[in-house]
PDB file of C-alpha atoms in Angstrom:
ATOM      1  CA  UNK A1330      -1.009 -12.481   8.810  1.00 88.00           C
ATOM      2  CA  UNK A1331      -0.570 -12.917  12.353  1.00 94.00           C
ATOM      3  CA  UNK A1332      -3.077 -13.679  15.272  1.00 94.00           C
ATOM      4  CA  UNK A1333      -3.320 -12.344  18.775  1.00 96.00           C
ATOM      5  CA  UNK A1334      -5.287 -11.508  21.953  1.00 96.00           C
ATOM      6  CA  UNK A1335      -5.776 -14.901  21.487  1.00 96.00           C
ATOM      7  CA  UNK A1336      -8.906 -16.108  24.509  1.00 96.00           C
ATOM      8  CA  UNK A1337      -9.723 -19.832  23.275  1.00 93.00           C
ATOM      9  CA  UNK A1338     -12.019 -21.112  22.647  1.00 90.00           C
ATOM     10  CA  UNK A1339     -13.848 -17.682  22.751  1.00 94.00           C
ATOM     11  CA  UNK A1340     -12.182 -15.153  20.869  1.00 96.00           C
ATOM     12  CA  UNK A1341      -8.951 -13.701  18.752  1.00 95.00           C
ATOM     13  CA  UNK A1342      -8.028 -11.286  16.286  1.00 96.00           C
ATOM     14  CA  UNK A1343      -6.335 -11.671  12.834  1.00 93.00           C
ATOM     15  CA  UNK A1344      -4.466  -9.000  11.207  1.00 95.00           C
ATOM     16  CA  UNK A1345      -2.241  -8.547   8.585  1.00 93.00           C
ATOM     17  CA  UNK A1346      -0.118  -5.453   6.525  1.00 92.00           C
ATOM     18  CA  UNK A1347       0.891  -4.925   3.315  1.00 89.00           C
ATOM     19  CA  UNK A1348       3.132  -1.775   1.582  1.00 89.00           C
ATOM     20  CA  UNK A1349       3.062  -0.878  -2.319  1.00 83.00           C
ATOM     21  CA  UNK A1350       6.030   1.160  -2.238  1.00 83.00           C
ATOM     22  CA  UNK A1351       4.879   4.720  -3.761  1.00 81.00           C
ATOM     23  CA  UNK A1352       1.493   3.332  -3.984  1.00 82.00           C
ATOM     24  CA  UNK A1353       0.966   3.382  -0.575  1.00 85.00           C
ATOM     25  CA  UNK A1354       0.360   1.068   2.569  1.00 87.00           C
ATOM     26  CA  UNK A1355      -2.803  -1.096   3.794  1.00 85.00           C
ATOM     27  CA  UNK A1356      -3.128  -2.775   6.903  1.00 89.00           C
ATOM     28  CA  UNK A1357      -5.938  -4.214   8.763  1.00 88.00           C
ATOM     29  CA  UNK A1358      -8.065  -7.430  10.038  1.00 90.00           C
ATOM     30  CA  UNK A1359     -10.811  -8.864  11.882  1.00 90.00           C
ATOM     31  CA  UNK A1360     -11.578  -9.213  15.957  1.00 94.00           C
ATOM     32  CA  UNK A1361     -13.214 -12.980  15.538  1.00 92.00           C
ATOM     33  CA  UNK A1362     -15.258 -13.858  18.623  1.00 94.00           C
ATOM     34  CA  UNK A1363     -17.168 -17.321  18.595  1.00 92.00           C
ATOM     35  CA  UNK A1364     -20.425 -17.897  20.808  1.00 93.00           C
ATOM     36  CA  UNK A1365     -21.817 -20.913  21.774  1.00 92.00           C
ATOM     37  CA  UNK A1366     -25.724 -20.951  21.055  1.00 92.00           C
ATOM     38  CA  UNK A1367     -26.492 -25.055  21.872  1.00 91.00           C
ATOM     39  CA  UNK A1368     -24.670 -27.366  22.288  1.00 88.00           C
ATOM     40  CA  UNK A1369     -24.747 -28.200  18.159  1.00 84.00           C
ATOM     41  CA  UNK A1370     -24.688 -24.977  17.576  1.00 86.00           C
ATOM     42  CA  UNK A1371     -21.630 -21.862  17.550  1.00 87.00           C
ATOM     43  CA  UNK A1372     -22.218 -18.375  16.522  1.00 89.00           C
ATOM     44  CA  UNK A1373     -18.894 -16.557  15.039  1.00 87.00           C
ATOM     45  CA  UNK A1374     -19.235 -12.790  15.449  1.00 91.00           C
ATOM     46  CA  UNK A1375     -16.606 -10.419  13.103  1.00 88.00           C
ATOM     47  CA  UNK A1376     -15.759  -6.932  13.127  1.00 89.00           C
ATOM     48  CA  UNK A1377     -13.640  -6.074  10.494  1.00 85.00           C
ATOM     49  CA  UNK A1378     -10.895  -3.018   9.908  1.00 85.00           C
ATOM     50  CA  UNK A1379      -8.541  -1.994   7.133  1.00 82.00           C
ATOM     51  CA  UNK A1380      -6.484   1.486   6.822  1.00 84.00           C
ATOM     52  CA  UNK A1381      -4.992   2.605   3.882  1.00 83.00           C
ATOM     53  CA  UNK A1382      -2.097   5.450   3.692  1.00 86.00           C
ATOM     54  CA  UNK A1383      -0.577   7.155   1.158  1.00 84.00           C
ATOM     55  CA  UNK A1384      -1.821   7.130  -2.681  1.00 80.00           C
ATOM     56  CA  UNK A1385      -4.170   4.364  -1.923  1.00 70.00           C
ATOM     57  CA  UNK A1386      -6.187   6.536   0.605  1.00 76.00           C
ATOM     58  CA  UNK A1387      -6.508   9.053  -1.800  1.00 75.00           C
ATOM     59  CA  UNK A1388      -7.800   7.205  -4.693  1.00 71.00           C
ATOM     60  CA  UNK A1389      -9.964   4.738  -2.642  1.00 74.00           C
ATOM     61  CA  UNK A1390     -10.214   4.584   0.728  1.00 72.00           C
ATOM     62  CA  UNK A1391     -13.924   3.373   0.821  1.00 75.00           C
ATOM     63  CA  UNK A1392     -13.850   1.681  -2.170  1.00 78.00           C
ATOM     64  CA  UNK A1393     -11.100  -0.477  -0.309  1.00 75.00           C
ATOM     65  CA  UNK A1394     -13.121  -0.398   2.770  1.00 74.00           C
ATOM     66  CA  UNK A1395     -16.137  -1.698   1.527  1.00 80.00           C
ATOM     67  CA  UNK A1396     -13.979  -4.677  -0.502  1.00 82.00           C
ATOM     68  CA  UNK A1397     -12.554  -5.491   2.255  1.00 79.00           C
ATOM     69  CA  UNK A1398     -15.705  -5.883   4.473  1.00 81.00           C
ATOM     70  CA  UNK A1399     -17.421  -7.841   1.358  1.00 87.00           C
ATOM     71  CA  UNK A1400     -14.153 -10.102   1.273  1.00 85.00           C
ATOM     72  CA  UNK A1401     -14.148 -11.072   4.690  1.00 83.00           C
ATOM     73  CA  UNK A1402     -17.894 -11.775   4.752  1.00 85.00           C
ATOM     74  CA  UNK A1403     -17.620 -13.873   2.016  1.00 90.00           C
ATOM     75  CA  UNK A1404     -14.861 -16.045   3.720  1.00 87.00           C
ATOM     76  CA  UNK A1405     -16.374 -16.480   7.167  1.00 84.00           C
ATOM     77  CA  UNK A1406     -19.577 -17.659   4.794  1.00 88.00           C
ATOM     78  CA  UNK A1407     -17.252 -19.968   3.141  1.00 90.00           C
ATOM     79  CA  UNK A1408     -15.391 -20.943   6.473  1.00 85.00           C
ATOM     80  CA  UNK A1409     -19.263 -21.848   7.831  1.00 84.00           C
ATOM     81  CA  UNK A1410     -19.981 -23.519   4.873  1.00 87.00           C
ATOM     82  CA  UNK A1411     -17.170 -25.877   5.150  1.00 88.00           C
ATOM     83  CA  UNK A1412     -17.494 -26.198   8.797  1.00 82.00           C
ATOM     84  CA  UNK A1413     -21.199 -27.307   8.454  1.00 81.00           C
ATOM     85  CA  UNK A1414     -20.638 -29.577   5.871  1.00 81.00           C
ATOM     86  CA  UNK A1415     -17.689 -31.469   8.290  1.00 75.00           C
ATOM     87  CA  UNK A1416     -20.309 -30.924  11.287  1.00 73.00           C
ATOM     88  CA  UNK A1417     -23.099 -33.097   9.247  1.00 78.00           C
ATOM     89  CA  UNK A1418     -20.639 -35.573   7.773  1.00 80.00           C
ATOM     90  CA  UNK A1419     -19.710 -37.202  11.671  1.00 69.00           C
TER      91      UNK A1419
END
C-alpha cells in the first residue's frame, strides 16, 4: 500500500497491488479528499478503483468491484467511527 499526490491537510490517494500468479492480478485504491465543514466538523470524500487482469477478470470482475467498493465504505465508516469517538473523548 503506498500513498501519493499527497496535498495535506486536504487530500491524497492510497493504492495498493496484488498478483495471484495464474490467477491473475488486482490493483487499485481510493483518491481520499477531506473537507472542512465547521470548525468541529470534517467531511472525508472517497472515490474508489480496483482492476483486475487475467483469470480474475473473467470470473468476477464486478463481483470484485462491488466488494471492493463495500470494503472500503465500511472502513472509512469504521475510520469515522473511531475518529468521533477520540473527537468526543477530549
Amino acid at each position: 500500500v503506498t500513498l501519493s499526490d499527497l496535498d495535506p491537510p486536504n487530500a491524497y490517494r492510497i493504492s495498493g497491488e496484488g498478483s495471484g500468479g495464474v490467477a491473475g492480478y488486482a490493483k487499485g485504491g481510493a483518491l481520499v479528499r477531506l473537507e472542512s465543514e465547521s470548525a468541529d466538523v470534517t467531511v472525508l470524500h472517497y472515490d474508489v478503483d480496483a482492476q483486475i487482469g487475467g483469470k480474475l477478470a473473467q470470473l468476477g470482475a464486478r463481483l470484485i468491484n462491488s466488494t471492493a467498493t463495500k470494503l472500503a465504505g465500511e472502513f472509512f465508516k469504521s475510520f469515522a467511527d473511531v475518529v468521533s469517538a477520540k473527537a468526543e473523548a477530549s
